mmCIF file of C-alpha atoms in Angstrom:
data_model
loop_
_atom_site.group_PDB
_atom_site.id
_atom_site.type_symbol
_atom_site.label_atom_id
_atom_site.label_comp_id
_atom_site.label_asym_id
_atom_site.label_seq_id
_atom_site.Cartn_x
_atom_site.Cartn_y
_atom_site.Cartn_z
ATOM 1 C CA GLY A 1178 71.045 -30.969 -32.338
ATOM 2 C CA GLU A 1179 70.699 -27.795 -30.496
ATOM 3 C CA CYS A 1180 73.304 -25.040 -30.939
ATOM 4 C CA GLN A 1181 74.975 -23.936 -27.681
ATOM 5 C CA ALA A 1182 77.189 -21.100 -26.892
ATOM 6 C CA LEU A 1183 80.819 -21.757 -26.776
ATOM 7 C CA THR A 1184 82.119 -21.262 -23.314
ATOM 8 C CA SER A 1185 84.752 -22.774 -20.953
ATOM 9 C CA GLY A 1186 88.180 -23.978 -21.950
ATOM 10 C CA TYR A 1187 88.231 -21.917 -25.351
ATOM 11 C CA PHE A 1188 89.624 -18.386 -25.936
ATOM 12 C CA PRO A 1189 87.821 -16.292 -28.586
ATOM 13 C CA ALA A 1190 90.521 -15.286 -31.028
ATOM 14 C CA TYR A 1191 90.276 -18.057 -33.717
ATOM 15 C CA PRO A 1192 86.362 -18.034 -34.060
ATOM 16 C CA TYR A 1193 86.559 -14.126 -34.079
ATOM 17 C CA LEU A 1194 89.275 -14.262 -36.755
ATOM 18 C CA ILE A 1195 87.300 -16.598 -38.815
ATOM 19 C CA TRP A 1196 84.100 -14.392 -38.222
ATOM 20 C CA PHE A 1197 86.201 -11.309 -39.313
ATOM 21 C CA LEU A 1198 87.672 -12.741 -42.345
ATOM 22 C CA GLU A 1199 84.250 -14.060 -43.492
ATOM 23 C CA SER A 1200 82.697 -10.648 -42.743
ATOM 24 C CA ILE A 1201 85.266 -8.865 -45.238
ATOM 25 C CA GLY A 1202 84.464 -11.268 -48.016
ATOM 26 C CA LEU A 1203 86.855 -14.194 -47.617
ATOM 27 C CA HIS A 1204 85.073 -17.588 -47.440
ATOM 28 C CA ASN A 1205 86.064 -21.113 -46.742
ATOM 29 C CA LYS A 1206 88.374 -21.347 -49.937
ATOM 30 C CA LEU A 1207 89.899 -17.757 -49.547
ATOM 31 C CA ILE A 1208 90.636 -17.900 -45.765
ATOM 32 C CA PRO A 1209 93.255 -20.781 -46.110
ATOM 33 C CA ILE A 1210 94.861 -18.805 -48.969
ATOM 34 C CA PHE A 1211 95.064 -15.744 -46.690
ATOM 35 C CA ILE A 1212 96.464 -17.684 -43.727
ATOM 36 C CA SER A 1213 99.070 -19.194 -46.152
ATOM 37 C CA ILE A 1214 100.018 -15.767 -47.225
ATOM 38 C CA LEU A 1215 100.527 -14.696 -43.687
ATOM 39 C CA ALA A 1216 102.634 -18.021 -43.131
ATOM 40 C CA VAL A 1217 104.910 -17.155 -46.054
ATOM 41 C CA SER A 1218 105.266 -13.528 -44.806
ATOM 42 C CA SER A 1219 106.260 -14.925 -41.323
ATOM 43 C CA ILE A 1220 108.943 -17.215 -42.818
ATOM 44 C CA ILE A 1221 110.267 -14.331 -44.870
ATOM 45 C CA TYR A 1222 110.355 -12.092 -41.716
ATOM 46 C CA LEU A 1223 112.469 -15.003 -39.985
ATOM 47 C CA LEU A 1224 114.762 -15.384 -42.916
ATOM 48 C CA LEU A 1225 115.368 -11.576 -43.123
ATOM 49 C CA THR A 1226 116.152 -11.681 -39.350
ATOM 50 C CA LEU A 1227 118.726 -14.495 -40.029
ATOM 51 C CA TYR A 1228 120.113 -12.680 -43.126
ATOM 52 C CA ARG A 1229 120.676 -9.551 -40.759
ATOM 53 C CA ILE A 1230 122.846 -11.620 -38.482
ATOM 54 C CA ASN A 1231 124.811 -12.850 -41.374
ATOM 55 C CA LEU A 1232 123.730 -16.565 -41.157
ATOM 56 C CA GLY A 1233 125.096 -18.299 -44.489
ATOM 57 C CA GLU A 1234 122.836 -18.158 -47.447
ATOM 58 C CA GLY A 1235 123.082 -21.925 -47.714
ATOM 59 C CA LYS A 1236 121.637 -22.405 -44.274
ATOM 60 C CA ILE A 1237 118.962 -19.875 -44.794
ATOM 61 C CA TYR A 1238 117.840 -21.528 -48.046
ATOM 62 C CA SER A 1239 117.732 -24.926 -46.312
ATOM 63 C CA LEU A 1240 115.740 -23.473 -43.387
ATOM 64 C CA ALA A 1241 113.277 -21.935 -45.967
ATOM 65 C CA LEU A 1242 112.778 -25.331 -47.656
ATOM 66 C CA PHE A 1243 112.426 -26.972 -44.344
ATOM 67 C CA LEU A 1244 109.716 -24.425 -43.084
ATOM 68 C CA GLY A 1245 108.190 -24.281 -46.434
ATOM 69 C CA PHE A 1246 107.474 -27.982 -46.650
ATOM 70 C CA SER A 1247 106.689 -28.423 -43.001
ATOM 71 C CA PRO A 1248 103.546 -30.649 -42.705
ATOM 72 C CA VAL A 1249 101.886 -27.894 -40.536
ATOM 73 C CA GLY A 1250 102.851 -25.023 -42.951
ATOM 74 C CA PHE A 1251 102.050 -27.037 -45.980
ATOM 75 C CA GLY A 1252 99.718 -29.906 -45.545
ATOM 76 C CA TYR A 1253 97.189 -28.358 -43.015
ATOM 77 C CA SER A 1254 97.019 -25.010 -44.727
ATOM 78 C CA ARG A 1255 94.196 -26.180 -47.016
ATOM 79 C CA TYR A 1256 91.697 -26.303 -44.235
ATOM 80 C CA LEU A 1257 90.139 -23.997 -41.662
ATOM 81 C CA LEU A 1258 92.261 -25.354 -38.736
ATOM 82 C CA ILE A 1259 93.941 -23.381 -36.090
ATOM 83 C CA GLU A 1260 97.320 -25.144 -36.426
ATOM 84 C CA PRO A 1261 98.586 -23.065 -39.662
ATOM 85 C CA THR A 1262 97.710 -19.736 -37.713
ATOM 86 C CA LEU A 1263 99.769 -21.064 -34.617
ATOM 87 C CA TYR A 1264 102.415 -22.049 -37.014
ATOM 88 C CA ILE A 1265 102.497 -18.372 -37.990
ATOM 89 C CA PHE A 1266 102.906 -17.087 -34.378
ATOM 90 C CA SER A 1267 105.513 -19.642 -33.697
ATOM 91 C CA ILE A 1268 107.637 -18.529 -36.610
ATOM 92 C CA LEU A 1269 107.223 -14.811 -35.625
ATOM 93 C CA LEU A 1270 108.025 -15.601 -32.108
ATOM 94 C CA LEU A 1271 111.155 -17.451 -33.237
ATOM 95 C CA ALA A 1272 112.328 -14.547 -35.138
ATOM 96 C CA GLU A 1273 111.731 -12.150 -32.357
ATOM 97 C CA PHE A 1274 113.642 -14.602 -29.985
ATOM 98 C CA ILE A 1275 116.543 -14.164 -32.386
ATOM 99 C CA ASN A 1276 116.184 -10.450 -32.263
ATOM 100 C CA LEU A 1277 116.239 -10.521 -28.525
ATOM 101 C CA LYS A 1278 119.505 -12.479 -28.456
ATOM 102 C CA ILE A 1279 121.186 -10.153 -31.020
ATOM 103 C CA ASN A 1280 119.730 -6.859 -30.149
ATOM 104 C CA PRO A 1281 119.968 -6.221 -26.418
ATOM 105 C CA LYS A 1282 119.569 -2.345 -26.914
ATOM 106 C CA ASN A 1283 115.961 -2.902 -28.181
ATOM 107 C CA PHE A 1284 114.783 -5.261 -25.355
ATOM 108 C CA LYS A 1285 111.795 -2.901 -24.519
ATOM 109 C CA TYR A 1286 110.482 -3.064 -28.155
ATOM 110 C CA ILE A 1287 111.250 -6.680 -28.774
ATOM 111 C CA PHE A 1288 109.602 -7.589 -25.430
ATOM 112 C CA PHE A 1289 106.683 -5.509 -26.418
ATOM 113 C CA ARG A 1290 106.326 -7.466 -29.721
ATOM 114 C CA VAL A 1291 106.985 -10.763 -28.047
ATOM 115 C CA THR A 1292 104.174 -9.940 -25.510
ATOM 116 C CA ILE A 1293 101.581 -8.933 -28.135
ATOM 117 C CA LEU A 1294 102.395 -12.194 -30.299
ATOM 118 C CA SER A 1295 102.304 -14.354 -27.422
ATOM 119 C CA LEU A 1296 99.018 -12.832 -26.183
ATOM 120 C CA ILE A 1297 97.451 -13.402 -29.542
ATOM 121 C CA SER A 1298 98.579 -16.770 -29.840
ATOM 122 C CA ILE A 1299 97.382 -17.706 -26.466
ATOM 123 C CA PHE A 1300 94.081 -16.347 -27.158
ATOM 124 C CA LEU A 1301 94.108 -18.580 -30.244
ATOM 125 C CA LYS A 1302 95.067 -21.578 -28.211
ATOM 126 C CA PRO A 1303 95.824 -21.539 -24.445
ATOM 127 C CA THR A 1304 98.515 -24.125 -24.829
ATOM 128 C CA ALA A 1305 100.449 -21.803 -26.928
ATOM 129 C CA ILE A 1306 101.836 -20.331 -23.658
ATOM 130 C CA LEU A 1307 104.540 -22.888 -24.027
ATOM 131 C CA LEU A 1308 105.873 -20.759 -27.108
ATOM 132 C CA ILE A 1309 107.024 -18.113 -24.610
ATOM 133 C CA THR A 1310 109.378 -20.511 -22.697
ATOM 134 C CA PRO A 1311 112.324 -19.765 -24.967
ATOM 135 C CA HIS A 1312 111.837 -15.936 -24.365
ATOM 136 C CA PHE A 1313 112.301 -16.319 -20.585
ATOM 137 C CA LEU A 1314 115.264 -18.570 -21.005
ATOM 138 C CA ILE A 1315 117.127 -16.203 -23.172
ATOM 139 C CA ILE A 1316 116.192 -13.368 -20.667
ATOM 140 C CA LEU A 1317 117.491 -15.566 -17.896
ATOM 141 C CA ILE A 1318 120.749 -16.581 -19.610
ATOM 142 C CA ASN A 1319 121.565 -13.109 -21.408
ATOM 143 C CA TYR A 1320 120.247 -10.628 -18.830
ATOM 144 C CA GLY A 1321 120.255 -12.386 -15.529
ATOM 145 C CA ILE A 1322 117.924 -13.250 -12.623
ATOM 146 C CA LYS A 1323 116.868 -9.884 -11.888
ATOM 147 C CA LYS A 1324 115.680 -8.892 -15.430
ATOM 148 C CA PHE A 1325 114.238 -12.470 -15.846
ATOM 149 C CA ILE A 1326 111.881 -11.946 -12.579
ATOM 150 C CA LYS A 1327 110.903 -8.452 -13.706
ATOM 151 C CA THR A 1328 109.958 -9.489 -17.078
ATOM 152 C CA PHE A 1329 108.167 -12.591 -15.936
ATOM 153 C CA LEU A 1330 106.141 -10.733 -13.476
ATOM 154 C CA ILE A 1331 105.193 -7.951 -16.156
ATOM 155 C CA PHE A 1332 104.275 -10.597 -18.737
ATOM 156 C CA SER A 1333 102.273 -12.786 -16.119
ATOM 157 C CA LEU A 1334 100.296 -9.664 -15.112
ATOM 158 C CA ILE A 1335 99.632 -8.540 -18.527
ATOM 159 C CA LEU A 1336 98.438 -12.274 -19.409
ATOM 160 C CA CYS A 1337 96.329 -12.486 -16.280
ATOM 161 C CA PHE A 1338 94.736 -8.982 -17.013
ATOM 162 C CA SER A 1339 94.028 -9.887 -20.469
ATOM 163 C CA ILE A 1340 92.383 -13.235 -19.642
ATOM 164 C CA ILE A 1341 90.247 -12.217 -16.736
ATOM 165 C CA PRO A 1342 87.510 -10.737 -18.825
ATOM 166 C CA TRP A 1343 87.216 -14.004 -20.696
ATOM 167 C CA SER A 1344 86.951 -15.805 -17.466
ATOM 168 C CA PHE A 1345 84.392 -13.747 -16.083
ATOM 169 C CA ARG A 1346 82.403 -14.237 -19.169
ATOM 170 C CA ASP A 1347 82.644 -17.933 -18.780
ATOM 171 C CA GLY A 1348 81.724 -17.779 -15.003
ATOM 172 C CA GLY A 1349 85.144 -19.306 -14.281
ATOM 173 C CA ILE A 1350 85.986 -16.721 -11.587
ATOM 174 C CA GLY A 1351 84.190 -15.994 -8.369
#
């Protein structure tokens, strides 16, 4: 068949990630290993976050085993699929949600990290926008409606402004 440009419905992050990794010398066999290393690193970050809040070691080890042998993190990581990459971002976002819950003084920094992680995951796969839902629930419950509305509007504007160039490229706006 004839090759056609990829437009409409897809965001560029995953094809660009694969292109970048191949351009630095990683190929089909090494890219899943690299993604697996990132997945393990994200799990370690989550476990260290849980350790900082004094969660019992037994629970931390159980969670490590559960996450380590998850079908998404373990089974699919051998292939060039987007799911293991989204798994990394979901684990990192979970750790940041926990940080948000226990560190209200660092709200701005945590909100910045959550926004960056969310944008990257949304550019990987647009349905990843669902991953941000717990963030706003935590803000609503812990910080009130005023802070919720403010952060929701800021996040929505950042998201819209980051998506607009891709929408113009696809001809989706205008």
